[in-house]
Structure formats: C-alpha cells, structure tokens
Coordinates of C-alpha atoms in Angstrom, one line a residue:
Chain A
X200 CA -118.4 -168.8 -51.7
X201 CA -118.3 -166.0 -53.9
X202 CA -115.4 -163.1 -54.7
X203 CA -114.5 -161.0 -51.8
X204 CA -112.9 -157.7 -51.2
X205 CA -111.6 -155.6 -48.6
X206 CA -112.4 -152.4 -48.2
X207 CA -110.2 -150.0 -46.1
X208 CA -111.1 -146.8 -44.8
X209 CA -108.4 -144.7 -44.6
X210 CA -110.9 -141.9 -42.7
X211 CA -111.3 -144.4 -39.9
X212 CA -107.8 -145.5 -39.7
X213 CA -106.4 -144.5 -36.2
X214 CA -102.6 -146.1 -37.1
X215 CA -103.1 -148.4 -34.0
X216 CA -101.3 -151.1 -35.8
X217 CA -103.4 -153.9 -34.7
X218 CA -103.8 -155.1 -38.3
X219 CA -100.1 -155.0 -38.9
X220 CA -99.6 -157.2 -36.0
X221 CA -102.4 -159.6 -35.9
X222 CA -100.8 -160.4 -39.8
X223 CA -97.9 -161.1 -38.4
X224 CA -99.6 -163.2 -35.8
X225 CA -101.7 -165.3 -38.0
X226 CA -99.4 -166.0 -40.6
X227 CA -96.5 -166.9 -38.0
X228 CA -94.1 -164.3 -39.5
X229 CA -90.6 -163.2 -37.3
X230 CA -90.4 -159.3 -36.2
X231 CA -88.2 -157.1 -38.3
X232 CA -85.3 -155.1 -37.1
X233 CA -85.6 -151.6 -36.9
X234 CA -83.6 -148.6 -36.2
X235 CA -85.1 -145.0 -35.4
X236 CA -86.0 -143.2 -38.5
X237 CA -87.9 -140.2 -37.2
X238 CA -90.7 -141.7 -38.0
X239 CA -94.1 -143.5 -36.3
X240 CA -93.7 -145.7 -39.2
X241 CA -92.6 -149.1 -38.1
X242 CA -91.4 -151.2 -40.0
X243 CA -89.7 -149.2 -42.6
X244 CA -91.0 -151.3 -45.6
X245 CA -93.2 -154.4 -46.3
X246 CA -91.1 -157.9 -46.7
X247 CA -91.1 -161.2 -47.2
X248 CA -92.5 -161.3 -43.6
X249 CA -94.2 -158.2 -43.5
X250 CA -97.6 -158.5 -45.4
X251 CA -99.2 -155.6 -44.2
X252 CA -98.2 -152.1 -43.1
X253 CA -99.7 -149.4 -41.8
X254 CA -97.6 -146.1 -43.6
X255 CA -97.6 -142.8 -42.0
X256 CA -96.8 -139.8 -44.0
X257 CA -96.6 -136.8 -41.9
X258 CA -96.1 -133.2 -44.1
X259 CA -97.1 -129.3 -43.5
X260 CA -99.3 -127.8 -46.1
X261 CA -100.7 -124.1 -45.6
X262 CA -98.7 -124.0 -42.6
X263 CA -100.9 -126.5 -41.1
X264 CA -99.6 -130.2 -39.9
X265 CA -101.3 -133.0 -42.3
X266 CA -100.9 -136.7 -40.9
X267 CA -102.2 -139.7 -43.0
X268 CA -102.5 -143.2 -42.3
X269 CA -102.3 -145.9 -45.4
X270 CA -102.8 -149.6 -44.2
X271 CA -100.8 -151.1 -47.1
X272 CA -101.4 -154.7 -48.3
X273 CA -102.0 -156.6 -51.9
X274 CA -104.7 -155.5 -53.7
X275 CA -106.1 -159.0 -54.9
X276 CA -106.4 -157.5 -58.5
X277 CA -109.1 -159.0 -60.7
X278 CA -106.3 -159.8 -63.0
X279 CA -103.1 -159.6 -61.5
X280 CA -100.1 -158.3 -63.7
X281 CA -97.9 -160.3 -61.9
X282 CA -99.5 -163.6 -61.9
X283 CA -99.0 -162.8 -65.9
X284 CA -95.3 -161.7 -65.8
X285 CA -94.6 -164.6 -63.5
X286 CA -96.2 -167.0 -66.4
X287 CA -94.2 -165.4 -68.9
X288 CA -91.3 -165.9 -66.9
X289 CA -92.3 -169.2 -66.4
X290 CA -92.6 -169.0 -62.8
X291 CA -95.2 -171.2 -61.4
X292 CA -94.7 -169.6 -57.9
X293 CA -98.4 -167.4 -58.3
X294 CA -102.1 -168.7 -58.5
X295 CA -105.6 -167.4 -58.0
X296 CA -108.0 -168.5 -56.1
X297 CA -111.1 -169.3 -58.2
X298 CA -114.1 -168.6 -55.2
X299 CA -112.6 -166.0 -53.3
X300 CA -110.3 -164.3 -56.2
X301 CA -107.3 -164.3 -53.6
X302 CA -104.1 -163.5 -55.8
X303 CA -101.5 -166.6 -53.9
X304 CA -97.6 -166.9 -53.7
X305 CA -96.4 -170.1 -52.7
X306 CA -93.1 -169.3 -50.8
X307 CA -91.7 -172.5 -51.3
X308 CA -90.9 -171.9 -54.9
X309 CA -87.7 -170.2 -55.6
X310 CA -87.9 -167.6 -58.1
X311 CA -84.8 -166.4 -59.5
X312 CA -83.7 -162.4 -58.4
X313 CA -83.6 -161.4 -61.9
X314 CA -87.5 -163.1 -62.8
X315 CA -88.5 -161.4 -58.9
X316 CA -87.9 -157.6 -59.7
X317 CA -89.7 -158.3 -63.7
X318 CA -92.4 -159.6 -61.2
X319 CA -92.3 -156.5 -58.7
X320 CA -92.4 -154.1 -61.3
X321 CA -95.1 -155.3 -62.7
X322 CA -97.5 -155.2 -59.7
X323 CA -98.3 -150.7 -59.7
X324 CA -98.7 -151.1 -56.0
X325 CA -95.2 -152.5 -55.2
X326 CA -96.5 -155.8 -53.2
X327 CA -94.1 -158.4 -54.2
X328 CA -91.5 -159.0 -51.7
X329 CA -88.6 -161.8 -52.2
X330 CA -86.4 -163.5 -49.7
X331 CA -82.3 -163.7 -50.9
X332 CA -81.8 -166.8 -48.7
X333 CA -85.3 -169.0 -49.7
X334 CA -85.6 -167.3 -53.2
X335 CA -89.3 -167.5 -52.1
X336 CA -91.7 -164.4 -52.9
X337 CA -94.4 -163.7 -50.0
X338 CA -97.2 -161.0 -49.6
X339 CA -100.7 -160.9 -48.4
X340 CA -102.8 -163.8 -48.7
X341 CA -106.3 -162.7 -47.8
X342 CA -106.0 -165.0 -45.1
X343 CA -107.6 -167.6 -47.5
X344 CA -107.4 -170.3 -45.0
X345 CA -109.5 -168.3 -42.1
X346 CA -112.1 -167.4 -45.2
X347 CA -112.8 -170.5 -46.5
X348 CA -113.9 -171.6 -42.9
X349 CA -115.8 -168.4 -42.7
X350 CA -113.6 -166.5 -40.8
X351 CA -112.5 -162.3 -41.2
X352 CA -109.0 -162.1 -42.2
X353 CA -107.0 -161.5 -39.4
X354 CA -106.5 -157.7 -40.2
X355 CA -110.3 -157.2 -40.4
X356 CA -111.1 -159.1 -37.6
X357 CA -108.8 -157.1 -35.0
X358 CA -109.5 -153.4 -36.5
X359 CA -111.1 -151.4 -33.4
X360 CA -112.7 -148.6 -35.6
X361 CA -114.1 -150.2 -38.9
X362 CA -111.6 -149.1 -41.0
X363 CA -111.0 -152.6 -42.5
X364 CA -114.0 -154.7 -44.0
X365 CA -114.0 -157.6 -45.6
X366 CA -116.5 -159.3 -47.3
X367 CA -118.6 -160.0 -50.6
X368 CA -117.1 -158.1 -53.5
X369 CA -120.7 -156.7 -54.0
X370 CA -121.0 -155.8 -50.8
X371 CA -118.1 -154.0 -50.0
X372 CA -118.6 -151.9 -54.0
X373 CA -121.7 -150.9 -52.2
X374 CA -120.3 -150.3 -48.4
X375 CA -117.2 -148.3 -49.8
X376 CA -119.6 -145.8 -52.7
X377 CA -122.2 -145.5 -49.6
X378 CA -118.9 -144.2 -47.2
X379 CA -117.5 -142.1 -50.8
X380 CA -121.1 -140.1 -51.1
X381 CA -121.0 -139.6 -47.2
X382 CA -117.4 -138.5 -47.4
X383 CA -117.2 -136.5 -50.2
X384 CA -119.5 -133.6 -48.6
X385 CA -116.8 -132.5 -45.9
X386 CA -113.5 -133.6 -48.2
X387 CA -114.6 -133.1 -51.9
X388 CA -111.1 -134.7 -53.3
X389 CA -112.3 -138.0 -51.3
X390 CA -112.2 -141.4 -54.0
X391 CA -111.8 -144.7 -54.2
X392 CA -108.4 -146.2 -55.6
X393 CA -108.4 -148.2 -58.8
X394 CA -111.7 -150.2 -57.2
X395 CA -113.1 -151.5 -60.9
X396 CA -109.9 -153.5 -60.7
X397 CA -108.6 -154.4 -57.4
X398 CA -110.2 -156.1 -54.3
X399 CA -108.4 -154.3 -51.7
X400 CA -110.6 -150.6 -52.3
X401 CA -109.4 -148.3 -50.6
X402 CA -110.8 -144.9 -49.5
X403 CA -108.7 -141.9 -49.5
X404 CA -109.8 -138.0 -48.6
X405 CA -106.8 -136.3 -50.4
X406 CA -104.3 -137.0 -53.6
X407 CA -103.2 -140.7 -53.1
X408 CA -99.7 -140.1 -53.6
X409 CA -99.4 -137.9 -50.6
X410 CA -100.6 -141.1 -48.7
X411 CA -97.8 -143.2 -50.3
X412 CA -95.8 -143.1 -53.5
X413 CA -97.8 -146.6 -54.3
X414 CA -101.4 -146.0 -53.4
X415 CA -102.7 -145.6 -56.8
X416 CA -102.1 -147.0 -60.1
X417 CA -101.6 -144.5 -62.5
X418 CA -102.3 -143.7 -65.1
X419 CA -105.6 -146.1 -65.0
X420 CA -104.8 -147.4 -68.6
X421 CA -102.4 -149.5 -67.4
X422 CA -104.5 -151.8 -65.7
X423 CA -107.3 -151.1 -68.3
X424 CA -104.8 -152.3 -70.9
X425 CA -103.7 -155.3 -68.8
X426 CA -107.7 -156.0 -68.3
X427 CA -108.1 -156.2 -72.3
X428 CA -104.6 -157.9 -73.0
X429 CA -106.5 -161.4 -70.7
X430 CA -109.7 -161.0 -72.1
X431 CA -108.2 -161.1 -75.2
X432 CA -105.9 -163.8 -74.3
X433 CA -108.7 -165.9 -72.6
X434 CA -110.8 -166.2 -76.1
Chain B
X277 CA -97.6 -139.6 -72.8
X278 CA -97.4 -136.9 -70.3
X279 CA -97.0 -137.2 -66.9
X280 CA -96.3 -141.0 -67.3
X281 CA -93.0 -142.3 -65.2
X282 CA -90.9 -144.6 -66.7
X283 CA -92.0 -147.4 -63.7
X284 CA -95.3 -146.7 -65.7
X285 CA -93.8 -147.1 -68.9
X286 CA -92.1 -150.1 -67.7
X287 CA -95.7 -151.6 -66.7
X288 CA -97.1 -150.6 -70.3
X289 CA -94.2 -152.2 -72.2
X290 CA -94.7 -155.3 -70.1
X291 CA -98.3 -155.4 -70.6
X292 CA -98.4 -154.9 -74.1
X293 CA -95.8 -157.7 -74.5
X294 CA -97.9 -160.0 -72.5
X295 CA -100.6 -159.3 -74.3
X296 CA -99.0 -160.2 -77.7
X297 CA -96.8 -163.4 -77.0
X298 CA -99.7 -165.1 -74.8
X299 CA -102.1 -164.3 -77.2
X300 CA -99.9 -165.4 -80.1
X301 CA -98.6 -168.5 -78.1
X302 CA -102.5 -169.3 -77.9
X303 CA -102.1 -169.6 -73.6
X304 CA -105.2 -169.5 -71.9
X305 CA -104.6 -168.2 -68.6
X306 CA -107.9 -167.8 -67.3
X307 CA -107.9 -171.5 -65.9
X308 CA -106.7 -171.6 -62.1
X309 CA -103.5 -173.7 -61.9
X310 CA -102.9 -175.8 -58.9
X311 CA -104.4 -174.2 -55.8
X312 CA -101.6 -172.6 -53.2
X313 CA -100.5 -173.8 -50.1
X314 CA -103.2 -171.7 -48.1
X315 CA -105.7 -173.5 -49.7
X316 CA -104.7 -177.4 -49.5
X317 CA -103.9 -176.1 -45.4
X318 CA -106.8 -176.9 -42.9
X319 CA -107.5 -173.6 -40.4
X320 CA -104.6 -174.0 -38.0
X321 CA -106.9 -173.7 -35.3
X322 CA -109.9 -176.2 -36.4
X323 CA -109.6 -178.8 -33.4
X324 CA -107.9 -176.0 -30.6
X325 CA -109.3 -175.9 -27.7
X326 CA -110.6 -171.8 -26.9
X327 CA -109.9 -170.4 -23.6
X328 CA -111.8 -166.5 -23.4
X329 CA -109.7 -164.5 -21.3
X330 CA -109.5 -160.7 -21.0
X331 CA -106.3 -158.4 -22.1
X332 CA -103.5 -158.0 -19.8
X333 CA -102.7 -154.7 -21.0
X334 CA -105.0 -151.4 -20.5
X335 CA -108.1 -150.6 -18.9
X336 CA -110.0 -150.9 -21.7
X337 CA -110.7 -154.4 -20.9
X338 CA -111.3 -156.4 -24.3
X339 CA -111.8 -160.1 -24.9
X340 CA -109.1 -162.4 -26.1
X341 CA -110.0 -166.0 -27.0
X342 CA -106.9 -168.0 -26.5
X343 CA -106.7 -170.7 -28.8
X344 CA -104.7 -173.9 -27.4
X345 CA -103.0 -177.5 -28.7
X346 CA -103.7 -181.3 -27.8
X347 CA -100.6 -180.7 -25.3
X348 CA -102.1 -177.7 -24.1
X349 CA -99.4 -175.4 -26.0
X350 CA -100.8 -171.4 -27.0
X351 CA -100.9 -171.9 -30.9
X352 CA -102.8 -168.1 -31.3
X353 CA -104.9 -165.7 -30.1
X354 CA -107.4 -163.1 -31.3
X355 CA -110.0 -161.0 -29.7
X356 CA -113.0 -162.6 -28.7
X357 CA -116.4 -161.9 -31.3
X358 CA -118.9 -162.4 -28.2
X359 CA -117.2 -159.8 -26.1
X360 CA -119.4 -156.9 -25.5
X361 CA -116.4 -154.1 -24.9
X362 CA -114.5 -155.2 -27.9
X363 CA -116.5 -157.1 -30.0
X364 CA -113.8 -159.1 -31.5
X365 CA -111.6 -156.4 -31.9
X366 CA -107.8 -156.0 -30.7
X367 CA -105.2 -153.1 -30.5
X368 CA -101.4 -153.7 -31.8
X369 CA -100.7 -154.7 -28.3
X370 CA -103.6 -157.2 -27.6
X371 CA -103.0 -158.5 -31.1
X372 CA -99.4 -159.5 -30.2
X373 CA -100.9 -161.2 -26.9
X374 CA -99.5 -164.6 -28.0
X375 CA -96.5 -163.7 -27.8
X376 CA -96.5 -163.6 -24.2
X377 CA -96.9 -167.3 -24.0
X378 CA -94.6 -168.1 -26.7
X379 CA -91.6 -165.6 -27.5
X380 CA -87.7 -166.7 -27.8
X381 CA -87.0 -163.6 -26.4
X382 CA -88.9 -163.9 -23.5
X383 CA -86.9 -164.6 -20.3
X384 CA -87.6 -167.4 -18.8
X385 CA -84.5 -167.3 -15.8
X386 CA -83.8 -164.7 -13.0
X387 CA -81.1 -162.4 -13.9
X388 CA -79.2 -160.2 -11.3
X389 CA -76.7 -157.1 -12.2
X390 CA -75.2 -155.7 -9.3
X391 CA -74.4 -152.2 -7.8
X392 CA -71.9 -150.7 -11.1
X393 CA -71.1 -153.9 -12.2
X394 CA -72.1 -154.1 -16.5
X395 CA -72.9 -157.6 -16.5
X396 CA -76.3 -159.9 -15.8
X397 CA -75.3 -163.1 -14.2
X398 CA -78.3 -165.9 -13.6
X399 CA -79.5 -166.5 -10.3
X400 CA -82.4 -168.6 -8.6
X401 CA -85.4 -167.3 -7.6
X402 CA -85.0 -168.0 -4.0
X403 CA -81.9 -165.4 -3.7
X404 CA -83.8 -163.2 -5.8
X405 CA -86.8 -163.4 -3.3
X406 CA -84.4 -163.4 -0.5
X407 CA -82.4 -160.6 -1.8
X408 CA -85.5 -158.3 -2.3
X409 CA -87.0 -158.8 1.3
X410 CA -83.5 -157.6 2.8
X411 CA -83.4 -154.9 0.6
X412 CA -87.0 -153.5 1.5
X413 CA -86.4 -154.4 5.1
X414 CA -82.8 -152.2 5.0
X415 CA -84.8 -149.6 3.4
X416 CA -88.0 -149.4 5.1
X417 CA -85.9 -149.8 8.6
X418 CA -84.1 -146.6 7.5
X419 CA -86.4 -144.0 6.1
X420 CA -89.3 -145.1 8.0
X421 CA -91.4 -142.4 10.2
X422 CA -93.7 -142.6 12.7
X423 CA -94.6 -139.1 13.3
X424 CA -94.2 -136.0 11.1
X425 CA -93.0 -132.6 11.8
X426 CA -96.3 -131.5 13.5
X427 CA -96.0 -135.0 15.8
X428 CA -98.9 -136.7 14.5
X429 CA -98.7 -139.7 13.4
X430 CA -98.0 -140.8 9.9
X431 CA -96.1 -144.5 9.8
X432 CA -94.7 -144.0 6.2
X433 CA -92.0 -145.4 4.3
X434 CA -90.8 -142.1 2.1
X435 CA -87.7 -144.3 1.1
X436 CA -89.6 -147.0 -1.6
X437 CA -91.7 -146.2 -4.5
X438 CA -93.6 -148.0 -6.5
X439 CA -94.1 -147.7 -10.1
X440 CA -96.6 -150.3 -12.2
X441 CA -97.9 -152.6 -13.6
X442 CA -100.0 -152.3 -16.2
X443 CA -99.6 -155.9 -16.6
X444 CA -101.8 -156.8 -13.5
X445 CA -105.3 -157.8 -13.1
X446 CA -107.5 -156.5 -10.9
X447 CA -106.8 -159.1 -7.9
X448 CA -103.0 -158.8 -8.0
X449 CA -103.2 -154.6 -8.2
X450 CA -105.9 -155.5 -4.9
X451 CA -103.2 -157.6 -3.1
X452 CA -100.3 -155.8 -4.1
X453 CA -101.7 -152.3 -2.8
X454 CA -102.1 -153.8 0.1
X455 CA -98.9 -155.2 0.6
X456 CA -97.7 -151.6 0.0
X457 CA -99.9 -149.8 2.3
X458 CA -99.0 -152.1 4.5
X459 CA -95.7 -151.0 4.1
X460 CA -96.2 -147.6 4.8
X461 CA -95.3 -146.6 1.1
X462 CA -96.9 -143.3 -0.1
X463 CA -95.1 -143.2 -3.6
X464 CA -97.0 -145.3 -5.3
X465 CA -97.8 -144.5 -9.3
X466 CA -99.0 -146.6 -12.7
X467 CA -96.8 -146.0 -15.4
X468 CA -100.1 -145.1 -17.1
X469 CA -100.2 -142.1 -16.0
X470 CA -96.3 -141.1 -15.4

C-alpha cells in the first residue's frame, strides 16, 4: 500500500454535509449540541467527536454576496508538528502510520490539559481536539481501518460532487495540479494549500484565510523549518 | 518578521526547540512507534451481512447498502458503489440513515397530548388507532359535501388535510392516496413542496 492523500475541492463543494456526517457515522461519534448562531455552519467547531467540518464563511465584497465552503479535517502532514511536540512532552498518545502516512491519536491515552494545548498549537491548522472528562485527544483518522481493506474513507466515499478524493499521494499531486491549471483560467488567485507538506491538499479559488482563519499555514517556513529540524534529527 | 502572528511565532519557537533538544538528545523519530488503535482494529463491517436498499428520504432515489450483525442488528450504512443514480454516494441526510434503526432518541412508544393540556402521557397503539378513526369519522361526518354550490356533485371532505411524507416509498404514497381519495380529501400536499 503506498502513501495516500486526500484531495478536496473546495470549487466542487456544495456544503451538503454528507461528509461531516458519514464521519460521524463511521467513527461511531455522539451529535453535538447546538444553539442558533446565524449561521449554516453546524457544528460551531470541530471536537473530540467532531473530525470533520464543513465551515461556511459568508461575507460582502464589492457589494456583492461571497459564500465559501471549507470541508475542514487533519491534514496527515508528512511530518507532523505535533507528533513532535507530543514526543517532547512525552506523550505517547500520537503515531504514524508507516504505508498510508495516516497521522493517529489514540484516545485512550490521557494527555494532560497543559501538554494538550503545547500540542494544539503546534499543529498551524488547529486539528487537535481534547476531551476534559477522558483526557483523550481525537481528530481525523483517514479512516485507516476502511483503507487498509481497500475501502474510501467514509467522507470520500459519500461526497455527491467529487469534491473529496482520496487516493495514492501521486495520484492525487497530479489530480489536484491538473484541477489548479483548469481552475486558475476563470479564478487566477486559485492554489493549492501547503500541498509539498500535508496529505489533505486542498483547492481554494480565493485568499485562504477568507475560507477560515486555519486554512493555510503561514508563513510556509514554518513547516519548511519543522521539515529540516526531522531530517536533521533522523541522521 | 513581518506579518508573522505570534501563534506563528509560537510554532517557530517550538520548532526550533524541537529541532535542537531531539537532535542533541540524539532521538530518532523517524521509526513508527506502536501502531494505533485503528490499525490493530479489523473493518467493523468484515463479516456483516449487506442488505441494498434505497433512501427513504427524497426523490432522488440513491442506493444505501445496509450493513447488518450475526443477531441481525444495523451496525452501519453507506451508499451503495453499484448503484447507478448515486454511485456510492450519500447526502447529509442518507449518510445519517443508520440512525433510523438505531437512535436513543428515537421513540419507540405512542405518546398522546391532549386538547391545551402541556404534557405527553404514553398510550397504546390501539387507542391511538382507535382515537384517530373517531376523530376522522367526527370530521369527515361534519364537513363532508355531496354537491357544490352549482349542485353537481363533488363528495369531498374540505374538513382534513393531509400534509407528507417524505418518508414513504412509493407503495405506501400508492395506498395511502388512495385511502385519501377515498376519503373525499382534496387537501392533500408533500411537505416537499410547502
């Protein structure tokens, strides 16, 4: 089996929510409380038992109405920062799968609050989510046990418009460049986020942060950095 | 250092310092440590039993494969690859199909609140039944009419309506049309389109 990604396109992305839900399906996870915040987006934020999340951000620019959909979920990095701060604060809570490159939390272990938010803020995309009564930390997990039968995760496999792919990390570099070139002729601002270093690639048409404070890493040094800090750890 | 927030700066400082103290400390951490939970667990579904059924909810009509126990218990449900409307596919709605079968929210007794009264009391489905028949009859009995204005005649009941369900296949909306023709009813309307 070799690495996979996903690759999201936002441009395809209709909000229906059927990836948000089938998560929750799969994995077994409990519905979240809500109250009416004026907006579509439902839950408010992701959790311990919220993996994925479909964001809506909904502005006016030159007096026209903007509406953009951001299916939110880990980003699998090649090297994840916080698989390293977790080892530094010796928490054995994180690994990485070695075939598919899946970043893993194992929610069993209890990680201490103050050794949760070092973790948290070391991830630029905001993924890690704790729970105050289990002291577990929980987030995507690639749906590792569906791909190692040869399965879609569960968000790719109920998407209705194509906007989530999985496969092949090769594969989806290639799918989500081809889609960019395409793209870019109508919406010239169109990129990819942070794809040299992540394996959720996502495709956006407009400045990332109006999409969602966390859809981007910036700046890209900081991965960079964290990319040569293992290397150089690993010789 | 412009235009960098401190939540980036934060990142940096925490970087560089794991960059140092591994490196000095000589830890190799490009070796996988024990594999997760997800990976030691088999596919939840390996030995289910698949049942392909279609989606209760709109007309769209996509294919749901139901995924069932030894003891015959719903254990998931996703949309069906081999389906040729969907294609594997599900909305939000179909997605959360499972949980029609198993929900601890779902209700699973009769419940009755009567005429300005703020309380549900339980009740069995036979008075329920019972109760619903009088109430039609009592209704039907007093706004139905045989002829209209012009004395033709009309046999309608302009004193029920009917609204739904989207939850209904094709052979219940059959039979329970008919029941309501039968009825004389004439307001009859799908929350799909109200």
């Amino acid at each position: 089996m070799a690495d996979k990604s996903f690759f999201i396109d936002t441009t395809k992305c209709t909000a229906c929510r059927g990836c948000q839900i089938a998560c929750k399906q799969w994995n077994m996870n409990p519905a979240t409380k809500t109250t009416q915040r004026g907006s579509h987006q439902n839950p408010e934020d992701l959790s311990f038992v919220t993996y994925k999340l479909v964001r809506f951000s909904e502005f006016e620019e030159n007096g026209k109405p903007v509406w953009y959909f951001f299916a939110d979920q880990c980003r699998h990095c090649l090297t994840p920062p916080c698989k390293i701060v977790a080892e530094l604060h010796s928490v054995s809570a994180i690994s990485q799968d070695a075939t598919t490159g899946a970043v893993l939390y194992d929610p069993k272990v209890k990680v201490g609050e103050k050794d949760f938010k070092a973790i948290r803020e070391a991830c630029p995309w905001d993924i890690p989510r704790w729970d105050d009564k289990t002291q577990g930390m929980a987030k995507c997990t690639m749906c590792v046990d569906r791909v190692k039968e040869g399965l879609l995760p569960a968000c790719v496999k109920t998407c209705p418009t194509g906007a989530m792919n999985f496969g092949d990390r090769d594969a989806m570099l290639a799918m989500a460049k081809g889609r960019l070139e395409q793209v870019k002729e109508k919406h010239p601002k169109a990129d990819l986020l942070n794809h040299e270093y992540v394996r959720t690639i996502f495709l956006v048409v407009d400045e990332p942060r109006k999409y969602h404070t966390f859809a981007v890493a910036k700046p890209e040094t900081v991965i960079a950095a964290l990319h040569e800090s293992n290397v150089l750890v690993g010789s | 250092m412009s235009g960098v927030t401190r939540r980036d700066f934060l990142k940096m400082s925490a970087v560089a310092a794991a960059g140092f103290t591994l490196s000095h400390l000589g830890f190799d951490l490009t070796p996988i440590r024990a594999y997760a939970a997800e990976l030691r667990r088999d596919l939840r579904i390996k030995d289910a039993k698949e049942t392909p059924t279609i989606c209760c909810y709109c007309s769209v009509g996509c294919g749901i494969l139901v995924a069932t126990d030894a003891k015959g218990k719903v254990i998931n449900a996703e949309g069906d690859p081999d389906h040729p409307i969907s294609e594997g596919a599900l909305c939000a709605k179909g997605a959360s199909s499972y949980q029609i079968a198993v929900n601890e929210n779902r209700l699973t007794k009769v419940r009755y609140r009567a005429p300005y009264s703020d309380t549900w009391k339980e009740v069995s489905w036979d008075w329920a039944l019972d109760k619903i028949a009088r109430n039609i009859k009592k209704s039907r009995d007093k706004s139905f009419t045989e002829k209209n204005a012009d004395g033709k005649v009309v046999n309608r009941t302009n004193g029920i309506a009917s609204v739904g369900s989207a939850a209904m296949d094709n052979e219940e909306c059959w039979l329970y049309q008919k029941m309501l023709r039968a009825l004389g009813l004439v307001y009859i309307e799908h929350q799909a389109r109200i």
